[in-house]
Each structure stands twice: as structure tokens, then as C-alpha cells.
PDB file of C-alpha atoms and ligand atoms in Angstrom:
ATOM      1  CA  UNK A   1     139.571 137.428 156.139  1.00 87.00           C
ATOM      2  CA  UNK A   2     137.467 137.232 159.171  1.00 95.00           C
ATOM      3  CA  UNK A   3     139.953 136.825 162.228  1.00 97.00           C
ATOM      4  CA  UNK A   4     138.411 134.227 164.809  1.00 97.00           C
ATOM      5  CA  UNK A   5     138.025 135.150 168.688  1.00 96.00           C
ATOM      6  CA  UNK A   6     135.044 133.573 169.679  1.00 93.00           C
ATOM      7  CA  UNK A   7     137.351 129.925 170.891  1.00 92.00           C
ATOM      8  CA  UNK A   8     139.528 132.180 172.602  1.00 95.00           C
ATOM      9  CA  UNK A   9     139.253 133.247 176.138  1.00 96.00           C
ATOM     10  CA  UNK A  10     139.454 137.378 176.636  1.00 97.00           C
ATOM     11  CA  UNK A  11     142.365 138.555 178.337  1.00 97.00           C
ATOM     12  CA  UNK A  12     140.513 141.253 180.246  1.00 96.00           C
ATOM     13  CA  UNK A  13     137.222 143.358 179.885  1.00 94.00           C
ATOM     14  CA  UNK A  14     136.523 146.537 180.503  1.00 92.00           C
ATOM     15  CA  UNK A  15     133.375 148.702 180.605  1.00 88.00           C
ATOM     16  CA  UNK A  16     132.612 148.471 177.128  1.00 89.00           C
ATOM     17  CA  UNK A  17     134.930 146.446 175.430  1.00 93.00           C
ATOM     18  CA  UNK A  18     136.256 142.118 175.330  1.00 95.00           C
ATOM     19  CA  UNK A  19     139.988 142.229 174.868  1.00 97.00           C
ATOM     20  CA  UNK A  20     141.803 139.070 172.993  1.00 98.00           C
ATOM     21  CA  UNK A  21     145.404 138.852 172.332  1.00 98.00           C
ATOM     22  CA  UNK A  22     145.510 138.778 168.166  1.00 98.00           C
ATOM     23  CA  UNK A  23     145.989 135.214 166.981  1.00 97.00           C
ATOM     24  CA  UNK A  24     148.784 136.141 164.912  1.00 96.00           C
ATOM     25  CA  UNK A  25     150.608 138.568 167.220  1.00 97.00           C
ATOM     26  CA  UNK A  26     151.092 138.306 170.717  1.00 97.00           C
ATOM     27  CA  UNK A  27     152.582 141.625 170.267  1.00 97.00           C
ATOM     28  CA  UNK A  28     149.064 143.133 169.558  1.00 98.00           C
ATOM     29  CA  UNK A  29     145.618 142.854 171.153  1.00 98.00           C
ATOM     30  CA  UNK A  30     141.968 143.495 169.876  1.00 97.00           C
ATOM     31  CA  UNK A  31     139.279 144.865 171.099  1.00 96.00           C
ATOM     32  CA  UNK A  32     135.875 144.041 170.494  1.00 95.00           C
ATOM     33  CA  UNK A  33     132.799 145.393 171.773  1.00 91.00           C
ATOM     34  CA  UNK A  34     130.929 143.470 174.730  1.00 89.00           C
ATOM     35  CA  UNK A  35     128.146 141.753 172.869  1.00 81.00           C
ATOM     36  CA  UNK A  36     126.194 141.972 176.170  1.00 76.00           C
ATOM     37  CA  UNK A  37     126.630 145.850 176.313  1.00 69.00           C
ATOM     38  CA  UNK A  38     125.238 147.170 172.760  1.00 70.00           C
ATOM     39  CA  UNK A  39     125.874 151.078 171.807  1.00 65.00           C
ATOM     40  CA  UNK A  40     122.360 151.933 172.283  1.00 71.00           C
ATOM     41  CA  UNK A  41     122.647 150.791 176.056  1.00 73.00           C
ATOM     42  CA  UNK A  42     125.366 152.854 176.468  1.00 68.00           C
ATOM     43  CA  UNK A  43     124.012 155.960 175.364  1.00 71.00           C
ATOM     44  CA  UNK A  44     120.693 155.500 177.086  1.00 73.00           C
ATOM     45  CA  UNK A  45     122.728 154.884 180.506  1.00 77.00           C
ATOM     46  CA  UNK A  46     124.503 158.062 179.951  1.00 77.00           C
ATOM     47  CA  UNK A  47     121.223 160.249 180.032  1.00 75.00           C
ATOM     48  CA  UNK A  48     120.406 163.646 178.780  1.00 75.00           C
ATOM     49  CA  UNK A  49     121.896 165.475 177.535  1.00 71.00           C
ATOM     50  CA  UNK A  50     124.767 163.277 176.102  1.00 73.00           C
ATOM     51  CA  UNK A  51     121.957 161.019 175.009  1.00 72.00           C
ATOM     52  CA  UNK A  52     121.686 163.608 172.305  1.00 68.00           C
ATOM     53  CA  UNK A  53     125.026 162.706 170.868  1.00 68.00           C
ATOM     54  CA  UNK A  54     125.249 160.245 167.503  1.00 64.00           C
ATOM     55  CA  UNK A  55     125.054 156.617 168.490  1.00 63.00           C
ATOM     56  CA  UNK A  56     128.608 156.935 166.750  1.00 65.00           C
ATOM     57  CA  UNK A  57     130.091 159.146 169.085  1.00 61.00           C
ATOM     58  CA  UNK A  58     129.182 156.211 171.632  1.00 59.00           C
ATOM     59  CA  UNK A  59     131.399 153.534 169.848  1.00 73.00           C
ATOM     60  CA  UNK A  60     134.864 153.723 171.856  1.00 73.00           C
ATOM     61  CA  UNK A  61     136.818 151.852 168.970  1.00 81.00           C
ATOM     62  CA  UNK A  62     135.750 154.335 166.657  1.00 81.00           C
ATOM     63  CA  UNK A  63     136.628 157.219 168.907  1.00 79.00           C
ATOM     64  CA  UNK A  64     139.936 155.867 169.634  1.00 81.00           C
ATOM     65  CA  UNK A  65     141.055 155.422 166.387  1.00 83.00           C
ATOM     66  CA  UNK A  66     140.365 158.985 165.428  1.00 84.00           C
ATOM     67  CA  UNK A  67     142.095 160.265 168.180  1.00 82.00           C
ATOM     68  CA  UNK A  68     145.120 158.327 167.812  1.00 84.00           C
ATOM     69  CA  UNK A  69     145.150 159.695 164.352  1.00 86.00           C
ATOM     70  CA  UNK A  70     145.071 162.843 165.363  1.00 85.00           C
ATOM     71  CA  UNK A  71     147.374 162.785 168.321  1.00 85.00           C
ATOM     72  CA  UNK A  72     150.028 161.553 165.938  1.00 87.00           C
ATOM     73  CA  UNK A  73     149.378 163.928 163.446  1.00 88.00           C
ATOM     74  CA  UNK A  74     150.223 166.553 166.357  1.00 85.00           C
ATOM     75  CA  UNK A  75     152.843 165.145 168.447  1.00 84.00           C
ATOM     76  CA  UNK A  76     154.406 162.623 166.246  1.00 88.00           C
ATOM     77  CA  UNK A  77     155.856 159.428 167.543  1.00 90.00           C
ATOM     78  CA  UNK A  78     156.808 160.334 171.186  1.00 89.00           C
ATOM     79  CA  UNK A  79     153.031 160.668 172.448  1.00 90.00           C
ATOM     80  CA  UNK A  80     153.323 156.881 172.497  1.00 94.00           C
ATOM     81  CA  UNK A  81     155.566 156.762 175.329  1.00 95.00           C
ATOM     82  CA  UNK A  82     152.519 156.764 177.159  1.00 96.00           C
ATOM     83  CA  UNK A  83     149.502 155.971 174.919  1.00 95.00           C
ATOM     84  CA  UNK A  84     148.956 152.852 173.079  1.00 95.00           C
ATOM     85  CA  UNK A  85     149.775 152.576 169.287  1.00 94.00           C
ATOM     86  CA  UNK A  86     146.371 151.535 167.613  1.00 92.00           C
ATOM     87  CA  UNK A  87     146.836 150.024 164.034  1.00 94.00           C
ATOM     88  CA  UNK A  88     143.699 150.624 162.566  1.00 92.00           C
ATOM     89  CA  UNK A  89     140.156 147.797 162.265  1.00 93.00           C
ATOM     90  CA  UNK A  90     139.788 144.038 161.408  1.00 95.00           C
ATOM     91  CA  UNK A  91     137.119 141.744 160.912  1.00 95.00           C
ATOM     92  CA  UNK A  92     136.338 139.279 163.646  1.00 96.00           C
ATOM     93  CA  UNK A  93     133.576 136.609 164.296  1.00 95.00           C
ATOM     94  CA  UNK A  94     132.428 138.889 167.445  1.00 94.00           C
ATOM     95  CA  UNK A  95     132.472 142.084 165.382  1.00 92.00           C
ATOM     96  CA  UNK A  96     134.771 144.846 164.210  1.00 92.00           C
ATOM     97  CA  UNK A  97     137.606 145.142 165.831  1.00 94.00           C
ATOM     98  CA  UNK A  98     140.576 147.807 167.140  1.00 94.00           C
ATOM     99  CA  UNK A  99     144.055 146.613 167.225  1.00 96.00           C
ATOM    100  CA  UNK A 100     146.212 147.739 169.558  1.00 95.00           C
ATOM    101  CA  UNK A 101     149.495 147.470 170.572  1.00 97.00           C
ATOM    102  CA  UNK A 102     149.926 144.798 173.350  1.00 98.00           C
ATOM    103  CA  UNK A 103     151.682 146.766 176.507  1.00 98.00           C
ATOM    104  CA  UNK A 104     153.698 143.669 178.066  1.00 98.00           C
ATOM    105  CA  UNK A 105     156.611 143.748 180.846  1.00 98.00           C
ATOM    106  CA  UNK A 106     159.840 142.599 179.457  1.00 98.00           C
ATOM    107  CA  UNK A 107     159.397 138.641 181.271  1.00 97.00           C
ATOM    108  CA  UNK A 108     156.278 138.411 178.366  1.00 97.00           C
ATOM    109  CA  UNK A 109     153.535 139.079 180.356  1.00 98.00           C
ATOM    110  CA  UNK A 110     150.752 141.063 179.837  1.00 98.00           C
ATOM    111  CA  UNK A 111     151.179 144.744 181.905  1.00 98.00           C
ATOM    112  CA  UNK A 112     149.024 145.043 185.247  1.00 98.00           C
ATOM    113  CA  UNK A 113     147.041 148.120 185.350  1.00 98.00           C
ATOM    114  CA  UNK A 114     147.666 150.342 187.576  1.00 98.00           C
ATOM    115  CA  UNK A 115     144.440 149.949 189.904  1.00 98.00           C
ATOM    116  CA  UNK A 116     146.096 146.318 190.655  1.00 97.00           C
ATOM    117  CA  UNK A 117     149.186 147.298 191.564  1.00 98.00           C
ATOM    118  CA  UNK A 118     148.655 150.125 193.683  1.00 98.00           C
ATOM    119  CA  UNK A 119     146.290 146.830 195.279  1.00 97.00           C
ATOM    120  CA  UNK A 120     149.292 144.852 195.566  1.00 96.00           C
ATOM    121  CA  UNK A 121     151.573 147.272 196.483  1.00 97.00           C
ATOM    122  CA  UNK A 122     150.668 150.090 197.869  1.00 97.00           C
ATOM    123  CA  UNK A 123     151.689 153.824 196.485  1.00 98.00           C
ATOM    124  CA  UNK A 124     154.634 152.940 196.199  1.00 98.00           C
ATOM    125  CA  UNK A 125     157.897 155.907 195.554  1.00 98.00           C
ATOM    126  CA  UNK A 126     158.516 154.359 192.232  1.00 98.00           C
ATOM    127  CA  UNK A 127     155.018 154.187 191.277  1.00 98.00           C
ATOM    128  CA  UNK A 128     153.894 158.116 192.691  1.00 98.00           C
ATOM    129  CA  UNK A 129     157.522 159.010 190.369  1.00 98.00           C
ATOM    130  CA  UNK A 130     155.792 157.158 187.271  1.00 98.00           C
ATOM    131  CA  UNK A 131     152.363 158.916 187.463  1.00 98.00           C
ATOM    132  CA  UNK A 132     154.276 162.100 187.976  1.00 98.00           C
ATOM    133  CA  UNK A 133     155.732 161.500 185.069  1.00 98.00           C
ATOM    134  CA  UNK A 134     152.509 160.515 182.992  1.00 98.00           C
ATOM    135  CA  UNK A 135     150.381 163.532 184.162  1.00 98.00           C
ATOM    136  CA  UNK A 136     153.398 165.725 183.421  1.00 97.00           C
ATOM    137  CA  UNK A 137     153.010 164.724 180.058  1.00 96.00           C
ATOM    138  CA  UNK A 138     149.889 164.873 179.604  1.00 95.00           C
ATOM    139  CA  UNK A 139     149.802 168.723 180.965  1.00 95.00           C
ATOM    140  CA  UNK A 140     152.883 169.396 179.232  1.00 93.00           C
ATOM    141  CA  UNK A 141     151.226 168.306 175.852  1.00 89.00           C
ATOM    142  CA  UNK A 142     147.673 169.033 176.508  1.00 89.00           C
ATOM    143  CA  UNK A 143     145.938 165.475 175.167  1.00 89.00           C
ATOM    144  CA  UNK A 144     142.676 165.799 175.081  1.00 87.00           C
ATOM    145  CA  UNK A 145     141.624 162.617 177.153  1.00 89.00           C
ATOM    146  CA  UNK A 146     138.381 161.828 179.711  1.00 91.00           C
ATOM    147  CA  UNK A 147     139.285 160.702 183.205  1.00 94.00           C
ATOM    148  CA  UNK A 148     142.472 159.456 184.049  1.00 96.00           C
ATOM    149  CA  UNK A 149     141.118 155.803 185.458  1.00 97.00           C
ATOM    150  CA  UNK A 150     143.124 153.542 187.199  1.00 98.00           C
ATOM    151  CA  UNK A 151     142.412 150.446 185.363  1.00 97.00           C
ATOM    152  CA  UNK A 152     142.610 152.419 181.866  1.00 97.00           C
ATOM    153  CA  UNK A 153     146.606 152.780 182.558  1.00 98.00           C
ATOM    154  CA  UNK A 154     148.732 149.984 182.796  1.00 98.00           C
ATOM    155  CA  UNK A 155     152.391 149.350 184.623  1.00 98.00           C
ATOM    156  CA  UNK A 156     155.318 148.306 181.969  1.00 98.00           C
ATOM    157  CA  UNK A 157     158.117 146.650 183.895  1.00 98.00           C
ATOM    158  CA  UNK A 158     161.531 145.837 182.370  1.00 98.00           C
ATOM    159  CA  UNK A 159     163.752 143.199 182.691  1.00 98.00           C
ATOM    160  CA  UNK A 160     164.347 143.765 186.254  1.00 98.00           C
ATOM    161  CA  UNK A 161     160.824 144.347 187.036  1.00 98.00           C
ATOM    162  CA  UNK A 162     161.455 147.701 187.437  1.00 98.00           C
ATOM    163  CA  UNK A 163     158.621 150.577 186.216  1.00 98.00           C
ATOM    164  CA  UNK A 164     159.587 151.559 182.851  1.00 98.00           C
ATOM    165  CA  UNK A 165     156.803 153.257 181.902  1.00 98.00           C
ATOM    166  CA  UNK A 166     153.368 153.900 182.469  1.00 98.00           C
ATOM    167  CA  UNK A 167     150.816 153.516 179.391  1.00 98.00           C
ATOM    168  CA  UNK A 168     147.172 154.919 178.921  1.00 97.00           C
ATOM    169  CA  UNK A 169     145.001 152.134 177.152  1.00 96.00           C
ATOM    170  CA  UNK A 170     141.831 153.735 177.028  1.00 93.00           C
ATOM    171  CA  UNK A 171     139.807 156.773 177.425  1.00 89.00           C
ATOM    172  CA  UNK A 172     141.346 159.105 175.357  1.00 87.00           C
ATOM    173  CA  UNK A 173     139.050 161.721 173.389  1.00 79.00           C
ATOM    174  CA  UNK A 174     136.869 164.194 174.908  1.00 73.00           C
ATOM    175  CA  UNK A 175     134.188 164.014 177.439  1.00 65.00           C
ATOM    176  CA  UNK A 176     132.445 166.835 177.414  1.00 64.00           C
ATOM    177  CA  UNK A 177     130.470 167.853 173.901  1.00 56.00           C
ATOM    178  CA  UNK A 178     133.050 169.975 172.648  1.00 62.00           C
ATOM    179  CA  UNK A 179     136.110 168.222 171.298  1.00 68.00           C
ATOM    180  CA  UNK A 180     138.848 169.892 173.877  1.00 70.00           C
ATOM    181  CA  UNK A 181     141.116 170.430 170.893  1.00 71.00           C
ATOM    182  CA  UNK A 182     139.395 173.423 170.228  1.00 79.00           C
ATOM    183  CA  UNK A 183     139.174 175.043 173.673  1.00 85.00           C
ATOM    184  CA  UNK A 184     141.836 177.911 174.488  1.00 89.00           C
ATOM    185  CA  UNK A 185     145.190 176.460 176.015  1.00 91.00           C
ATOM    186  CA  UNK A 186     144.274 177.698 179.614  1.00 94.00           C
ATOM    187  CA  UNK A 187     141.215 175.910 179.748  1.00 93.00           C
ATOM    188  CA  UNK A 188     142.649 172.773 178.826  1.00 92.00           C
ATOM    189  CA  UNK A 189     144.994 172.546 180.856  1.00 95.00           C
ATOM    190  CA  UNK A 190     142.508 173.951 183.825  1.00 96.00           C
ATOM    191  CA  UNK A 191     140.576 170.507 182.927  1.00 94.00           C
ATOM    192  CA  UNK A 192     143.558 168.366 182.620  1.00 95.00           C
ATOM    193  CA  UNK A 193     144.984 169.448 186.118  1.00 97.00           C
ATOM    194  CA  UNK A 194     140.820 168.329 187.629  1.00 97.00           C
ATOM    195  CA  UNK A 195     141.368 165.075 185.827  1.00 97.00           C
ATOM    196  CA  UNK A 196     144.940 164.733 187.845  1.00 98.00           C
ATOM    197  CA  UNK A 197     143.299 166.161 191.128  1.00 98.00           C
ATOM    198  CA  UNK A 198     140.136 163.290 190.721  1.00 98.00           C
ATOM    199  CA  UNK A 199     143.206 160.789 189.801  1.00 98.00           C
ATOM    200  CA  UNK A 200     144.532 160.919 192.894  1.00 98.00           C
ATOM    201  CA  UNK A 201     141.437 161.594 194.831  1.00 98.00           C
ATOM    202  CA  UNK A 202     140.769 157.773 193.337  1.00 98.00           C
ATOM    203  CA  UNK A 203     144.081 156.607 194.240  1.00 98.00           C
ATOM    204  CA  UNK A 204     142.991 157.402 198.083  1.00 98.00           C
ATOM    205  CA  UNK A 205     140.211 156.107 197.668  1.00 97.00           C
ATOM    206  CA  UNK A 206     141.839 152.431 196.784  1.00 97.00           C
ATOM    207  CA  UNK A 207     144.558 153.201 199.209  1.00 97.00           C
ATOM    208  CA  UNK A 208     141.766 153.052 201.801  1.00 97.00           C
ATOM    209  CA  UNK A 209     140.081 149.597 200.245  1.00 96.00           C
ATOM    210  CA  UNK A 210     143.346 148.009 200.672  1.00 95.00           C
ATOM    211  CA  UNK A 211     142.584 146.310 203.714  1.00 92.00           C
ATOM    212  CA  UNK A 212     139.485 144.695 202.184  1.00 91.00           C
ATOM    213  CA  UNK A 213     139.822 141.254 200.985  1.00 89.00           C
ATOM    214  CA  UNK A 214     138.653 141.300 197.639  1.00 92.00           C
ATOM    215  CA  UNK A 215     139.836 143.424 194.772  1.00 94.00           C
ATOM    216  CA  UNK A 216     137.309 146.052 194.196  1.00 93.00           C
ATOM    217  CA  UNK A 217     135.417 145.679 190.933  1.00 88.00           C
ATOM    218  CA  UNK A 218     136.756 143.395 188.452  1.00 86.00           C
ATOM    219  CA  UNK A 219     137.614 146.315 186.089  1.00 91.00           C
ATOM    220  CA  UNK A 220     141.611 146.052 185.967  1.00 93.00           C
ATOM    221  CA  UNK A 221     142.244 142.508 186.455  1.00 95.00           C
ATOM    222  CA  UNK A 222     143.581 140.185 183.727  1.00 96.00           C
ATOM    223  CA  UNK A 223     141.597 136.992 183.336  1.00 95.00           C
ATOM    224  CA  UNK A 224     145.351 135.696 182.118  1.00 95.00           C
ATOM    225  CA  UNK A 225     148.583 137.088 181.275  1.00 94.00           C
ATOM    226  CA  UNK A 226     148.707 135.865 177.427  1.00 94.00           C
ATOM    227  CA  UNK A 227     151.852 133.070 178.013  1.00 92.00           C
ATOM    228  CA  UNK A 228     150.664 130.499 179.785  1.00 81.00           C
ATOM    229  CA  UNK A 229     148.170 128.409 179.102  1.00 63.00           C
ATOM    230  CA  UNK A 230     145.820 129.005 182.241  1.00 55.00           C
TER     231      UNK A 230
HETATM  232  N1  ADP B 301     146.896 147.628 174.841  1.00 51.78           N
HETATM  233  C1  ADP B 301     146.735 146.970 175.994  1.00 51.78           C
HETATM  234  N2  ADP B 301     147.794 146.359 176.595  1.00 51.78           N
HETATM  235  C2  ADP B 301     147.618 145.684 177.772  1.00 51.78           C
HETATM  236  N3  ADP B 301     146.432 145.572 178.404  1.00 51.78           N
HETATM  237  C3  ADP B 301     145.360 146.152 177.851  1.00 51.78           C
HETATM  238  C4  ADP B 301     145.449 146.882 176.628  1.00 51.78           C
HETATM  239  N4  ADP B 301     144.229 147.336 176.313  1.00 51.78           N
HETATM  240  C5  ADP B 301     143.399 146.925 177.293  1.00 51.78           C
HETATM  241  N5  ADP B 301     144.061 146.217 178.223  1.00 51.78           N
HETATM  242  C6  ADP B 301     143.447 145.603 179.432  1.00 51.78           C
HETATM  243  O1  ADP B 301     142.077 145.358 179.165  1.00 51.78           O
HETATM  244  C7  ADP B 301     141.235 146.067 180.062  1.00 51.78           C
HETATM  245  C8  ADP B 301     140.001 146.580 179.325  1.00 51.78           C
HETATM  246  O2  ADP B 301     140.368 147.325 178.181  1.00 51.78           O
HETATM  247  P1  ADP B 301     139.728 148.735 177.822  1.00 51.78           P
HETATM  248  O3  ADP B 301     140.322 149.184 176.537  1.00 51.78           O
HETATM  249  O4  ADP B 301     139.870 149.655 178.980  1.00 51.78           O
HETATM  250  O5  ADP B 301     138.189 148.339 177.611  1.00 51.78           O
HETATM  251  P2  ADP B 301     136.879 149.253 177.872  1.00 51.78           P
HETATM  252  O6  ADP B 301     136.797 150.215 176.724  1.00 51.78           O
HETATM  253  O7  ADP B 301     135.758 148.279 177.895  1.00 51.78           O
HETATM  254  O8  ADP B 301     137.043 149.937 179.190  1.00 51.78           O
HETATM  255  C9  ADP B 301     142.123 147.165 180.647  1.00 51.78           C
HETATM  256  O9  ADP B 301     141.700 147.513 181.939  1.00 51.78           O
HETATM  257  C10 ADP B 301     143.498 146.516 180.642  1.00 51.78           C
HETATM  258  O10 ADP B 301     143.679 145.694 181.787  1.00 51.78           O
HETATM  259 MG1   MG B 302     138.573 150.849 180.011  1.00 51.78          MG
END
């Protein structure tokens, strides 16, 4: 069955990707690739010598999937207190698709990212406390990701609004053209700390946009929050 997307309006969109809340879950979302932004595109913006990589090796979904797999296979359930489940591909009228668990705050709505609300409200105690505890984890169990962006994590809140947790949506794999897996321990985690050092080198940086009046970038801001009908 081919699922259809194309009447529905995207939730958000990232670099790479269109995401729609699955027509028959709100509990799930898929992700499509931009039709604008084609795989070839991508790899010839990335220039030499990563243009030298398999057009495959471009295709996030793809990637995703098989690193889900295999961060399962290692860590078993409790790596997805902070990445999102992914439930395998499905046809849709604007390609294949990844599913994905939908990350929503307890009220129903669809999770901010964390680029918005560090916008919205600052660095907050709570909020430095909840990336503390995401890049402990992710030194602590050495998954292999590529930079830790802002508007690739988003902010669960419970019922009280409240941080619960915070979730990585995106960007997980390796950047480099070794799959980090295979590197020794130490140099892993050497990379991982960089990737936390650049995270909050770009948490500054937005710190210091604040006082701008515009939101910088659209990547990281929901086009709706999947319950009402705006
Ligand atoms: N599982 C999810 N739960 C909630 N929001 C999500 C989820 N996946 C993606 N999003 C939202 O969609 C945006 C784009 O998705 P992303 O997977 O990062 O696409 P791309 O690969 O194009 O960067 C994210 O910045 C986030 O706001
Ligand atoms: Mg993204």
C-alpha cells in the first residue's frame, strides 16, 4: 500500500529531509527526502573527497536505519532514552520513507528542538542539566554520531512541562570515511568530547543571536505542532 503525504502539510524540514506525521499514527512520523534536494546534489555539495563515497552512503534514511539497527544490537533498549526508535521503510506518494517514532511533550504536542528553546529561553539550569545528561551518555556509551546540532535534538516535556528528556532525531552514523565503530575506544571518545566542545561553542553562538529578531535559519522550527488544525 502506498501511504499518501503529498495533501498533507510537513511538520518540519530539515536539511535533507520533509517530515509528515504518519496518517495512521500520530505517535510516529515519516521522513521523506526533499524532492527539491536530490542525493546527487548532496554529494556534489559535499566536495572531494567525500564526493568519492557511494551515492548510497549519501541517503540519510538509509544510513539511519542501519545505525539504529546496530545501536540496538549493542546497547539494547536503553540507547533510546535519547535516540529516536526508527521502525523500518514504507511506501509513500513522495518516495520511500523512514518511520520514526514521534518525540511529543506529554500536552500532545510535537517536541521543540532544542535550537528553539534555548531561542525562547535562554540556557536555562534545567536545560544545561539535560544536555549534561545527553552528552554524558553519549561519552559514556560511545555512539558513533556526526555533530551534535541543535535543531537535530529535540526537548520532551512532561505533564508539567518540565524537561524529561532530551532526544537526538538525526545525525547519527559516522562522518568521517571510517565507520567510528571500528576506531580504538580512546579515539572515539577523543571525537565525541570535539563534537560536545563544537556543541556548546554553537550554543554561544545562539546565545549571542538572541537579541536578534528573527529566529536564525528556519532549520528547527515546526511548521505545526501535529494537534491542531493550523
Ligand atoms: N522523531 C521526531 N520527533 C519530533 N520531531 C522530529 C522528529 N524527527 C524530526 N523532527 C523535526 O523535523 C526536523 C527535521 O528532521 P530531520 O530528521 O533533522 O531532517 P534532515 O535529515 O533533513 O535534517 C527536526 O529539526 C525536528 O524539528
Ligand atoms: Mg536534521
Amino acid at each position: 500500500m502506498i501511504i499518501r503525504l503529498s495533501g498533507q502539510q510537513p511538520f518540519a524540514q530539515g536539511g535533507n529531509r520533509l517530515c509528515y506525521v504518519h496518517p495512521a499514527d500520530a505517535d510516529r512520523c515519516i521522513k521523506v527526502r526533499r524532492p527539491d534536494f536530490t542525493l546527487a546534489d548532496r554529494r556534489r555539495k559535499k566536495g572531494f573527497p567525500k564526493s568519492l563515497k557511494p551515492l548510497s552512503s549519501f541517503d540519510d534514511n538509509r544510513e539511519e536505519a542501519r545505525v539504529m539497527e546496530s545501536l540496538e544490537k549493542r546497547y539494547g533498549d536503553r540507547v533510546f532514552q535519547h535516540v529516536s526508535r526508527c521502525f523500518g521503510f514504507v511506501d509513500t506518494d513522495m518516495g520511500v520513507g523512514l518511520v520514526s517514532e514521534m518525540i511529543r511533550d506529554a500536552n500532545g504536542k510535537i517536541s521543540q528542538t532544542l535550537k528553539k528553546v534555548i531561542w525562547d529561553e535562554g540556557f536555562t539550569a534545567e536545560c544545561r542539566q539535560a544536555v549534561e545528561a545527553l552528552t554524558q551518555f553519549w561519552l559514556d556509551n560511545l555512539v558513533p554520531s556526526r555533530q551534535l546540532l541543535l535543531h537535530n535534538i529535540v526537548v520532551q516535556r512532561d505533564s508539567r512541562g518540565a524537561i524529561e528528556r532530551l532526544v537526538v532525531i538525526d545525525g547519527l552514523g559516522s562522518a568521517g570515511l571510517l565507520p567510528s565503530p571500528l576506531l580504538p575506544s580512546f579515539i572515539q571518545r577523543r571525537k565525541i568530547k570535539k563534537k560536545i566542545g563544537v556543541m556548546h561553542g554553537r550554543i554561544k553562538v545562539l546565545l549571542g543571536q538572541r537579541d536578534q529578531a528573527r529566529f536564525p535559519g528556519y532549520h528547527g522550527l515546526l511548521m505545526h505542532d501535529g494537534v491542531s488544525s493550523r
